[in-house]
Coordinates of N, CA and C and ligand atoms in Angstrom, one line a residue:
M1 N -41.6 -14.8 5.8 CA -41.8 -13.9 6.8 C -42.9 -13.0 7.1
R2 N -43.4 -12.8 8.3 CA -44.7 -12.1 8.2 C -44.5 -10.7 9.3
K3 N -45.4 -9.8 8.6 CA -45.0 -8.6 9.1 C -44.9 -8.5 10.7
D4 N -45.8 -9.3 11.5 CA -45.7 -9.5 12.9 C -45.0 -10.4 13.6
D5 N -43.8 -10.9 12.8 CA -42.9 -11.8 13.3 C -42.2 -10.9 14.1
S6 N -41.6 -11.6 15.1 CA -41.0 -10.8 16.3 C -39.2 -10.6 15.7
P7 N -38.7 -9.4 16.3 CA -37.6 -9.1 15.7 C -36.4 -10.3 15.6
L8 N -36.5 -10.9 16.7 CA -35.7 -12.2 17.0 C -35.9 -13.3 15.7
F9 N -37.3 -13.4 15.4 CA -37.4 -14.5 14.6 C -37.1 -13.8 13.0
K10 N -37.4 -12.6 12.9 CA -36.8 -11.8 11.6 C -35.1 -12.1 11.5
K11 N -34.6 -11.7 12.9 CA -33.0 -11.9 12.6 C -32.7 -13.5 12.3
L12 N -33.2 -14.3 12.7 CA -32.8 -15.7 12.6 C -33.2 -16.1 11.2
L13 N -34.1 -15.7 10.5 CA -34.3 -15.9 9.2 C -33.3 -15.1 8.4
D14 N -32.9 -14.2 8.8 CA -32.0 -13.4 8.0 C -30.6 -14.1 8.0
I15 N -30.3 -14.5 9.0 CA -29.0 -15.4 9.4 C -29.1 -16.7 8.7
S16 N -30.4 -17.2 8.6 CA -30.3 -18.8 7.7 C -30.3 -18.1 6.5
D17 N -30.8 -17.3 6.1 CA -30.5 -16.9 4.2 C -28.9 -16.6 4.1
K18 N -28.4 -15.9 4.8 CA -27.0 -15.7 4.8 C -26.2 -16.8 4.7
I19 N -26.6 -18.0 5.5 CA -25.7 -19.1 5.5 C -26.1 -20.0 4.2
L20 N -27.6 -20.0 4.0 CA -27.9 -20.5 2.8 C -27.2 -20.1 1.9
G21 N -27.3 -18.9 1.6 CA -26.8 -18.0 0.3 C -25.3 -18.2 -0.1
T22 N -24.6 -18.5 1.1 CA -23.0 -18.7 1.0 C -22.8 -20.3 0.7
E23 N -23.6 -21.1 1.5 CA -23.2 -22.4 1.3 C -23.9 -23.0 0.2
H24 N -25.0 -22.4 -0.5 CA -25.6 -22.7 -1.7 C -26.6 -24.1 -1.2
T25 N -26.4 -25.2 -0.7 CA -27.4 -26.2 -0.4 C -27.6 -26.5 1.3
H26 N -28.9 -27.2 1.6 CA -29.2 -27.2 2.6 C -28.2 -28.1 3.7
D27 N -27.8 -29.2 3.0 CA -26.8 -30.0 3.7 C -25.4 -29.4 3.9
A28 N -25.0 -28.5 2.9 CA -23.9 -27.9 3.2 C -23.9 -26.7 4.5
A29 N -25.3 -26.2 4.6 CA -25.5 -25.3 5.7 C -25.3 -25.7 6.9
V30 N -26.1 -26.8 7.0 CA -26.0 -27.9 8.2 C -24.6 -28.3 8.8
H31 N -24.0 -28.5 7.6 CA -22.4 -28.9 7.8 C -21.7 -28.0 8.3
K32 N -21.9 -26.4 7.9 CA -21.5 -25.3 8.5 C -21.6 -25.2 9.8
L33 N -22.8 -25.2 10.2 CA -23.3 -25.2 11.5 C -22.9 -26.2 12.4
S34 N -22.9 -27.3 12.3 CA -21.7 -28.2 12.7 C -20.6 -27.9 13.1
N35 N -19.7 -27.2 12.1 CA -18.5 -26.9 12.3 C -18.3 -25.8 13.4
W36 N -19.4 -25.2 13.9 CA -19.5 -24.1 14.8 C -19.1 -24.4 16.3
S37 N -19.5 -25.8 16.2 CA -19.6 -26.4 17.8 C -18.5 -27.4 17.9
Y38 N -17.8 -27.2 19.1 CA -16.8 -28.1 19.4 C -17.2 -28.8 20.8
G39 N -17.6 -30.2 20.9 CA -17.7 -30.8 22.0 C -19.1 -30.5 22.7
G40 N -19.7 -30.3 21.6 CA -21.4 -29.9 22.1 C -21.4 -28.5 22.5
R41 N -20.5 -27.6 22.4 CA -20.4 -26.0 23.1 C -20.2 -25.2 21.5
F42 N -21.3 -24.3 21.5 CA -21.1 -23.4 20.3 C -19.8 -22.3 20.6
C43 N -19.2 -22.2 19.4 CA -18.1 -21.6 19.3 C -18.5 -20.2 18.6
N44 N -18.4 -19.3 19.5 CA -18.6 -17.9 19.0 C -17.6 -17.5 18.0
S45 N -16.3 -17.5 18.1 CA -15.3 -16.8 17.2 C -15.4 -17.5 15.9
A46 N -16.0 -18.8 15.9 CA -16.0 -19.6 14.4 C -17.2 -18.6 13.6
A47 N -18.2 -18.7 14.3 CA -19.4 -17.9 13.7 C -19.3 -16.6 13.4
Y48 N -18.4 -15.8 14.0 CA -18.3 -14.5 14.0 C -17.1 -14.5 12.8
D49 N -16.1 -15.3 12.8 CA -15.3 -15.2 11.5 C -16.2 -15.5 10.3
F50 N -17.2 -16.3 10.2 CA -18.0 -16.6 8.9 C -18.9 -15.3 8.6
F51 N -19.4 -14.3 9.8 CA -20.4 -13.6 9.6 C -19.6 -12.0 9.1
R52 N -18.4 -12.1 9.8 CA -17.7 -10.8 9.7 C -17.3 -10.1 8.2
P53 N -17.4 -8.8 8.2 CA -17.5 -8.3 6.8 C -15.9 -8.3 6.5
R54 N -15.5 -8.6 5.1 CA -14.2 -8.8 5.0 C -13.9 -7.5 3.6
G55 N -12.8 -7.0 4.1 CA -12.4 -5.9 2.8 C -11.7 -6.6 1.8
T56 N -11.9 -5.8 0.9 CA -11.2 -6.4 -0.6 C -9.9 -6.5 -0.2
K57 N -9.3 -7.6 -0.9 CA -7.9 -7.7 -0.8 C -7.1 -6.8 -1.6
L58 N -6.1 -6.3 -1.1 CA -5.6 -4.9 -2.0 C -4.4 -5.7 -2.7
I59 N -4.4 -5.3 -4.1 CA -3.4 -5.8 -4.5 C -1.8 -5.3 -4.4
W60 N -2.0 -4.2 -3.8 CA -0.5 -3.4 -3.4 C -0.1 -3.8 -2.3
A61 N -0.7 -4.5 -1.3 CA -0.4 -4.6 0.0 C 1.2 -5.3 0.1
S62 N 1.2 -6.3 -0.8 CA 2.6 -7.1 -0.4 C 3.9 -6.1 -1.0
S63 N 3.2 -5.1 -2.0 CA 4.4 -4.2 -2.3 C 4.7 -3.1 -1.4
V64 N 3.7 -3.0 -0.8 CA 3.8 -1.8 0.5 C 4.7 -2.4 1.5
W65 N 4.1 -3.4 2.0 CA 4.7 -4.0 3.2 C 6.1 -4.9 2.7
N66 N 7.0 -4.0 2.6 CA 8.0 -4.7 1.9 C 9.0 -4.7 3.1
T67 N 9.7 -6.1 3.2 CA 10.5 -6.5 4.4 C 11.8 -5.9 4.4
F68 N 12.3 -5.2 3.5 CA 13.5 -4.6 3.2 C 13.7 -3.1 3.1
V69 N 12.6 -2.6 3.5 CA 12.4 -1.4 3.5 C 12.1 -0.7 4.8
T70 N 12.3 0.5 5.2 CA 12.2 0.9 6.5 C 10.7 1.2 7.1
P71 N 10.1 1.0 8.1 CA 8.8 1.4 8.5 C 8.4 3.0 8.2
K72 N 9.2 3.7 8.3 CA 8.8 5.1 7.7 C 8.7 5.2 6.1
R73 N 9.5 4.7 5.4 CA 9.3 4.4 4.0 C 7.9 4.0 3.6
V74 N 7.7 2.7 4.4 CA 6.3 2.1 4.3 C 5.4 2.6 4.6
F75 N 5.2 3.4 5.8 CA 4.5 4.3 6.2 C 3.9 5.6 5.1
I76 N 4.9 6.2 4.5 CA 4.5 7.2 3.7 C 3.9 6.5 2.4
L77 N 4.6 5.3 1.9 CA 3.9 4.9 0.8 C 2.3 4.4 1.0
W78 N 2.4 4.0 2.3 CA 1.0 3.4 2.6 C -0.2 4.7 2.5
L79 N 0.3 5.7 3.2 CA -0.6 6.8 3.2 C -0.9 7.4 1.6
A80 N 0.4 7.2 1.0 CA -0.1 7.7 -0.4 C -1.1 6.7 -1.2
T81 N -1.1 5.4 -0.8 CA -1.9 4.5 -1.6 C -3.2 4.8 -1.4
K82 N -3.4 5.4 0.0 CA -4.6 5.4 0.7 C -5.2 6.9 0.2
S83 N -4.3 7.7 -0.5 CA -4.7 9.0 -0.6 C -4.8 9.8 0.7
K84 N -4.0 9.3 1.5 CA -4.1 10.2 3.2 C -3.1 11.5 3.1
L85 N -2.0 11.4 2.1 CA -1.0 12.3 2.3 C -1.7 13.8 2.1
L86 N -1.5 14.8 2.8 CA -1.9 16.0 2.8 C -1.3 16.9 1.4
T87 N -1.7 16.7 0.3 CA -1.0 17.3 -0.9 C -1.9 18.5 -0.8
K88 N -1.5 19.8 -1.6 CA -2.0 20.9 -1.3 C -3.6 21.2 -1.8
D89 N -3.8 20.0 -2.8 CA -4.9 19.9 -3.3 C -6.0 19.7 -2.4
R90 N -5.7 19.1 -1.3 CA -6.7 18.7 0.0 C -6.6 19.7 1.1
L91 N -5.9 20.9 0.9 CA -5.8 21.8 1.7 C -6.3 23.2 1.4
H92 N -7.5 22.9 0.6 CA -8.0 24.5 -0.1 C -8.7 25.3 1.0
Y93 N -8.8 24.9 2.3 CA -9.2 25.9 3.1 C -7.8 26.7 3.8
L94 N -6.8 26.5 3.3 CA -5.7 27.0 3.8 C -5.2 28.1 2.7
Q95 N -5.1 29.6 3.0 CA -4.4 30.6 2.2 C -3.0 30.4 1.9
I96 N -2.8 29.4 0.8 CA -1.2 29.0 0.7 C -1.4 29.0 -0.8
D97 N -0.1 28.8 -1.3 CA 0.5 28.6 -2.7 C -0.1 27.2 -3.1
H98 N -1.2 26.9 -4.2 CA -1.6 25.6 -4.4 C -0.6 25.0 -5.2
N99 N 0.3 25.8 -5.9 CA 1.0 24.9 -7.0 C 2.0 24.1 -6.3
C100 N 2.4 22.9 -7.4 CA 3.5 22.3 -7.0 C 4.8 23.0 -6.8
C101 N 5.5 22.7 -5.8 CA 6.6 23.4 -5.1 C 7.9 22.9 -6.1
F102 N 7.7 21.8 -7.0 CA 8.7 21.2 -8.0 C 8.7 22.2 -9.0
C103 N 7.5 22.4 -10.0 CA 7.7 23.0 -11.1 C 6.9 24.2 -10.9
E104 N 6.1 24.4 -10.1 CA 5.5 25.9 -9.6 C 4.5 25.9 -10.5
R105 N 4.1 25.3 -11.6 CA 3.2 25.6 -12.8 C 1.7 24.5 -12.7
M106 N 1.5 23.5 -11.9 CA 0.5 22.8 -11.8 C 0.1 22.7 -10.2
E107 N -1.2 22.5 -10.2 CA -1.8 22.3 -8.7 C -1.0 21.1 -8.3
E108 N -0.7 21.0 -6.9 CA -0.1 19.8 -6.4 C -1.1 18.8 -5.9
T109 N -1.3 17.8 -6.6 CA -2.1 16.7 -6.4 C -1.0 15.6 -6.4
A110 N -1.5 14.5 -5.2 CA -0.5 13.1 -5.5 C -0.1 12.8 -6.8
C111 N -1.0 12.6 -7.5 CA -0.9 12.2 -8.9 C 0.3 13.2 -9.8
H112 N 0.1 14.3 -9.5 CA 1.0 15.0 -10.0 C 2.5 15.1 -9.3
L113 N 2.3 15.2 -8.0 CA 3.8 15.1 -7.3 C 4.5 14.0 -7.6
F114 N 4.0 12.8 -7.7 CA 4.7 11.6 -7.7 C 4.9 11.1 -9.1
F115 N 4.1 11.5 -10.1 CA 4.4 11.1 -11.3 C 4.3 12.0 -12.5
N116 N 3.4 13.2 -12.6 CA 3.5 13.8 -13.8 C 4.0 15.2 -13.6
C117 N 4.9 15.6 -12.6 CA 5.5 16.4 -12.3 C 7.0 16.4 -13.4
P118 N 7.1 17.2 -14.0 CA 8.5 17.3 -15.0 C 9.5 16.9 -13.8
F119 N 9.7 17.1 -12.6 CA 10.8 17.0 -11.9 C 10.7 15.7 -11.4
T120 N 9.5 15.0 -10.8 CA 9.5 13.7 -10.7 C 9.7 12.7 -11.7
K121 N 9.2 13.2 -12.8 CA 9.5 12.2 -14.2 C 11.2 11.9 -14.1
S122 N 11.7 13.3 -13.9 CA 13.3 12.9 -14.2 C 13.7 12.2 -13.2
V123 N 13.1 12.2 -11.8 CA 13.9 11.4 -10.9 C 13.3 10.0 -11.1
W124 N 12.2 9.8 -11.6 CA 11.7 8.4 -11.8 C 12.8 7.9 -12.9
H125 N 13.0 8.6 -14.1 CA 13.9 8.3 -15.2 C 15.2 7.8 -14.7
I126 N 16.0 8.3 -13.6 CA 16.9 8.0 -13.5 C 16.9 6.5 -12.6
I127 N 16.0 6.7 -11.5 CA 16.0 5.6 -10.6 C 15.7 4.1 -11.5
C128 N 14.4 4.6 -12.3 CA 14.2 3.4 -13.1 C 15.5 2.6 -14.2
A129 N 16.1 3.6 -14.6 CA 17.1 3.1 -15.7 C 18.3 2.4 -14.7
W130 N 18.4 2.9 -13.5 CA 19.3 2.4 -12.5 C 19.0 0.9 -12.2
V131 N 17.6 0.8 -11.7 CA 17.2 -0.5 -11.4 C 16.9 -1.7 -12.5
G132 N 16.7 -1.1 -13.2 CA 16.3 -1.8 -14.6 C 14.6 -2.0 -14.7
I133 N 13.7 -0.8 -14.5 CA 12.4 -0.8 -14.7 C 12.0 0.1 -15.6
R134 N 11.8 -0.6 -16.8 CA 11.5 0.0 -18.2 C 10.1 0.7 -18.3
R135 N 9.1 0.2 -17.3 CA 7.9 1.0 -17.8 C 7.9 2.5 -17.0
L136 N 7.2 3.2 -17.8 CA 6.8 4.4 -17.2 C 5.5 4.4 -16.3
M137 N 5.5 5.1 -15.2 CA 4.6 5.0 -14.3 C 3.8 6.6 -14.3
S138 N 2.4 6.3 -14.5 CA 1.4 7.6 -14.4 C 0.9 7.8 -13.2
T139 N 0.5 6.9 -12.6 CA -0.5 7.2 -11.3 C -0.1 5.8 -10.2
L140 N -0.3 6.2 -9.1 CA 0.3 5.5 -8.0 C -0.4 4.4 -7.9
P141 N -1.6 4.3 -8.2 CA -2.8 2.5 -8.2 C -1.8 1.8 -9.3
S142 N -1.8 2.5 -10.6 CA -0.9 1.6 -11.8 C 0.2 1.2 -11.4
A143 N 1.2 2.3 -11.0 CA 2.6 2.0 -10.5 C 2.4 0.6 -9.5
L144 N 1.8 0.7 -8.9 CA 1.7 -0.4 -7.7 C 1.2 -1.6 -8.2
K145 N 0.2 -1.6 -9.1 CA -0.3 -2.9 -9.8 C 0.9 -3.5 -10.4
W146 N 1.4 -2.7 -11.4 CA 2.5 -2.9 -12.1 C 3.8 -3.5 -11.3
I147 N 4.1 -2.7 -10.0 CA 5.3 -3.3 -9.4 C 5.0 -4.6 -8.8
K148 N 3.7 -4.9 -8.7 CA 3.4 -6.2 -7.8 C 3.5 -7.1 -8.8
K149 N 3.1 -7.0 -10.3 CA 3.4 -8.0 -11.2 C 4.5 -7.9 -11.6
E150 N 5.3 -6.9 -11.6 CA 6.8 -7.0 -11.9 C 7.9 -7.7 -11.0
S151 N 7.5 -7.5 -9.8 CA 8.5 -7.9 -8.8 C 8.1 -8.9 -8.0
K152 N 7.3 -9.9 -8.8 CA 6.8 -11.3 -8.2 C 8.2 -12.1 -8.0
G153 N 8.2 -12.8 -6.9 CA 9.6 -13.7 -6.8 C 10.4 -13.0 -5.9
K154 N 11.6 -13.8 -5.3 CA 12.2 -13.4 -4.3 C 13.7 -13.1 -4.7
S155 N 13.9 -13.2 -5.8 CA 15.5 -12.8 -6.2 C 15.7 -11.1 -5.8
W156 N 16.9 -11.2 -5.7 CA 17.6 -9.6 -5.4 C 17.1 -8.7 -6.3
H157 N 17.1 -8.8 -7.5 CA 16.7 -7.9 -8.5 C 15.3 -7.6 -8.5
N158 N 14.3 -8.3 -7.9 CA 12.8 -8.1 -7.7 C 12.8 -7.1 -6.3
K159 N 13.6 -7.7 -5.5 CA 13.5 -7.0 -4.1 C 14.1 -5.4 -4.4
L160 N 15.2 -5.5 -4.9 CA 15.9 -4.0 -5.4 C 14.5 -3.2 -6.1
K161 N 13.7 -3.8 -6.8 CA 12.7 -3.0 -7.7 C 11.8 -2.3 -6.6
R162 N 11.4 -3.1 -5.9 CA 10.4 -2.7 -4.7 C 10.8 -1.9 -3.9
I163 N 11.9 -1.9 -3.4 CA 13.0 -1.0 -2.5 C 12.9 0.4 -3.0
A164 N 13.3 0.3 -4.3 CA 13.6 1.7 -5.4 C 12.2 2.2 -5.3
F165 N 11.4 1.6 -5.3 CA 10.0 2.3 -5.8 C 9.3 2.9 -4.5
S166 N 9.5 2.1 -3.2 CA 8.9 2.8 -2.1 C 9.8 3.9 -1.7
S167 N 11.2 3.7 -1.9 CA 11.9 4.9 -1.3 C 12.0 5.8 -2.3
T168 N 11.9 5.7 -3.4 CA 11.5 7.0 -4.3 C 10.3 7.8 -3.9
V169 N 9.2 7.4 -3.5 CA 8.1 8.0 -3.1 C 8.3 8.7 -2.1
Y170 N 9.0 7.8 -1.1 CA 9.4 8.5 0.3 C 10.0 9.8 0.1
H171 N 11.5 9.8 -0.7 CA 12.1 10.8 -0.8 C 11.6 11.9 -1.7
V172 N 10.6 11.5 -2.5 CA 10.2 12.5 -3.1 C 9.1 13.5 -2.2
W173 N 8.5 12.8 -1.3 CA 7.6 13.4 -0.5 C 8.4 14.3 0.6
M174 N 9.4 13.6 1.0 CA 10.4 14.3 2.0 C 11.1 15.8 1.3
A175 N 11.8 15.6 -0.1 CA 12.0 16.6 -0.9 C 11.1 17.9 -1.0
R176 N 9.9 17.6 -1.2 CA 8.6 18.3 -0.9 C 8.5 19.2 0.2
N177 N 8.6 18.1 1.4 CA 8.6 18.9 2.7 C 9.6 19.6 3.1
R178 N 10.8 19.2 2.7 CA 11.8 20.2 3.1 C 11.7 21.5 2.5
N179 N 11.4 21.5 0.8 CA 11.2 22.7 0.3 C 10.0 23.3 0.8
I180 N 8.8 22.9 1.5 CA 8.0 23.8 1.9 C 8.2 24.5 3.0
F181 N 8.7 23.5 4.1 CA 9.0 24.1 5.3 C 10.3 24.6 5.6
Y182 N 11.2 24.3 5.0 CA 12.9 24.9 5.0 C 13.3 25.5 4.1
N183 N 12.5 25.7 3.1 CA 13.2 26.4 1.8 C 14.2 25.8 1.1
L184 N 14.1 24.6 1.1 CA 15.6 23.7 0.6 C 14.9 23.5 -0.9
I185 N 16.0 23.7 -1.6 CA 15.7 23.5 -3.0 C 16.1 22.2 -3.5
P186 N 14.9 21.3 -4.1 CA 14.8 19.9 -4.1 C 15.8 19.6 -5.4
Q187 N 16.6 18.6 -5.1 CA 17.7 18.2 -6.1 C 17.4 16.8 -6.5
I188 N 17.2 16.8 -7.9 CA 17.4 15.2 -8.3 C 18.2 14.2 -7.9
D189 N 19.6 14.9 -7.9 CA 20.4 14.1 -7.5 C 20.6 13.6 -6.2
S190 N 20.0 14.5 -5.3 CA 20.1 14.1 -4.1 C 19.2 13.1 -3.7
I191 N 17.7 13.1 -4.5 CA 16.7 11.9 -4.5 C 17.1 10.7 -4.6
F192 N 18.1 10.8 -5.8 CA 18.6 9.5 -6.2 C 19.6 9.1 -5.5
G193 N 20.2 9.8 -4.7 CA 21.2 9.3 -3.7 C 20.6 8.8 -2.8
Y194 N 19.7 9.3 -2.3 CA 19.0 8.8 -0.8 C 18.3 7.3 -1.3
G195 N 17.9 7.2 -2.5 CA 17.0 6.3 -2.9 C 18.2 5.1 -3.2
S196 N 19.1 5.3 -3.8 CA 20.1 4.3 -4.0 C 20.8 3.8 -2.8
L197 N 20.9 4.7 -1.8 CA 21.4 4.3 -0.6 C 20.4 3.2 0.1
D198 N 19.2 3.5 0.2 CA 18.1 2.6 0.6 C 18.4 1.2 -0.1
C199 N 18.4 1.2 -1.3 CA 18.7 0.0 -2.0 C 19.6 -0.9 -1.6
F200 N 21.0 -0.1 -1.4 CA 22.1 -0.9 -1.0 C 22.0 -1.3 0.4
V201 N 21.2 -0.5 1.4 CA 21.0 -1.0 2.6 C 20.0 -2.0 2.6
G202 N 19.0 -2.0 1.7 CA 18.0 -3.2 1.8 C 18.5 -4.4 1.1
L203 N 19.6 -4.2 0.1 CA 20.3 -5.4 -0.3 C 21.4 -6.0 0.8
Y204 N 21.8 -5.2 1.4 CA 22.7 -5.6 2.7 C 22.2 -6.6 3.7
H205 N 20.8 -6.2 4.0 CA 19.8 -6.8 4.9 C 19.5 -7.9 4.0
F206 N 19.1 -8.1 2.8 CA 18.6 -9.3 2.1 C 20.0 -10.3 2.0
L207 N 21.1 -9.7 1.9 CA 22.3 -10.7 1.5 C 22.4 -11.3 3.1
F208 N 22.1 -10.3 4.1 CA 22.6 -10.8 5.7 C 21.9 -12.0 5.7
V209 N 20.7 -11.8 5.5 CA 19.2 -13.1 5.8 C 19.5 -14.1 5.1
L210 N 20.0 -13.8 3.7 CA 20.4 -15.0 2.7 C 21.5 -15.9 3.5
L211 N 22.5 -15.2 4.1 CA 23.9 -15.9 4.6 C 23.3 -16.5 5.8
E212 N 22.5 -15.8 6.5 CA 22.1 -16.6 7.8 C 21.2 -17.8 7.8
M213 N 20.6 -17.8 6.6 CA 19.8 -18.8 6.2 C 20.6 -20.0 6.0
L214 N 21.7 -19.6 5.2 CA 22.6 -20.6 4.7 C 23.7 -20.9 5.6
S215 N 23.3 -20.5 6.9 CA 24.4 -20.7 8.0 C 25.8 -20.6 7.7
V216 N 25.9 -19.3 6.9 CA 27.4 -19.1 6.7 C 28.0 -17.9 7.6
V217 N 27.2 -17.4 8.3 CA 27.4 -16.4 9.5 C 26.9 -16.9 10.7
Ligands
ZN1 ZN1 5.1 19.7 -10.3

């Protein structure tokens, strides 16, 4: 490429390099180009699909988008995994108490709130024992990685683990909000109660779908 080449020519060379870089050989690149035309007409969408940037495949996606969990719970878990929940460590510009409302000793971060706080640890301890999750979780990404690995498969028990996980994150967040905005004291038993209720509702839906598939209902 020369310095005085036109911008269009430079762009064409750039495109050519990208195709060759992906397809590796000249013949494969020609074959790829031929796939972008149908009946002698260039297909923009096929070419766009080749050049469009692709995001990294997220390991937690299938755990977050759980069929048997209500959208509200899925949404909170999704925000948590994207570090978008407004925990107090992200609100330094506000003159408020930045300590965790559960233990009142440590700054409220997502990691502390959901896993490292003694209060939340107790919640997880009960929930995990109830659904048969044996591993202790310390961060949201590692928990999601584990739950993805652990809950492969479509058995009711694997579904139960996923429901329990997303539901616990949701109800911990709700208990935190109720304490901050309504001054309601968080109760471990009540979070467990809400979480177990979600599990029963999820299992009911699972059972219903299963029976429908078997044409029993
Ligand atoms: Zn705490």
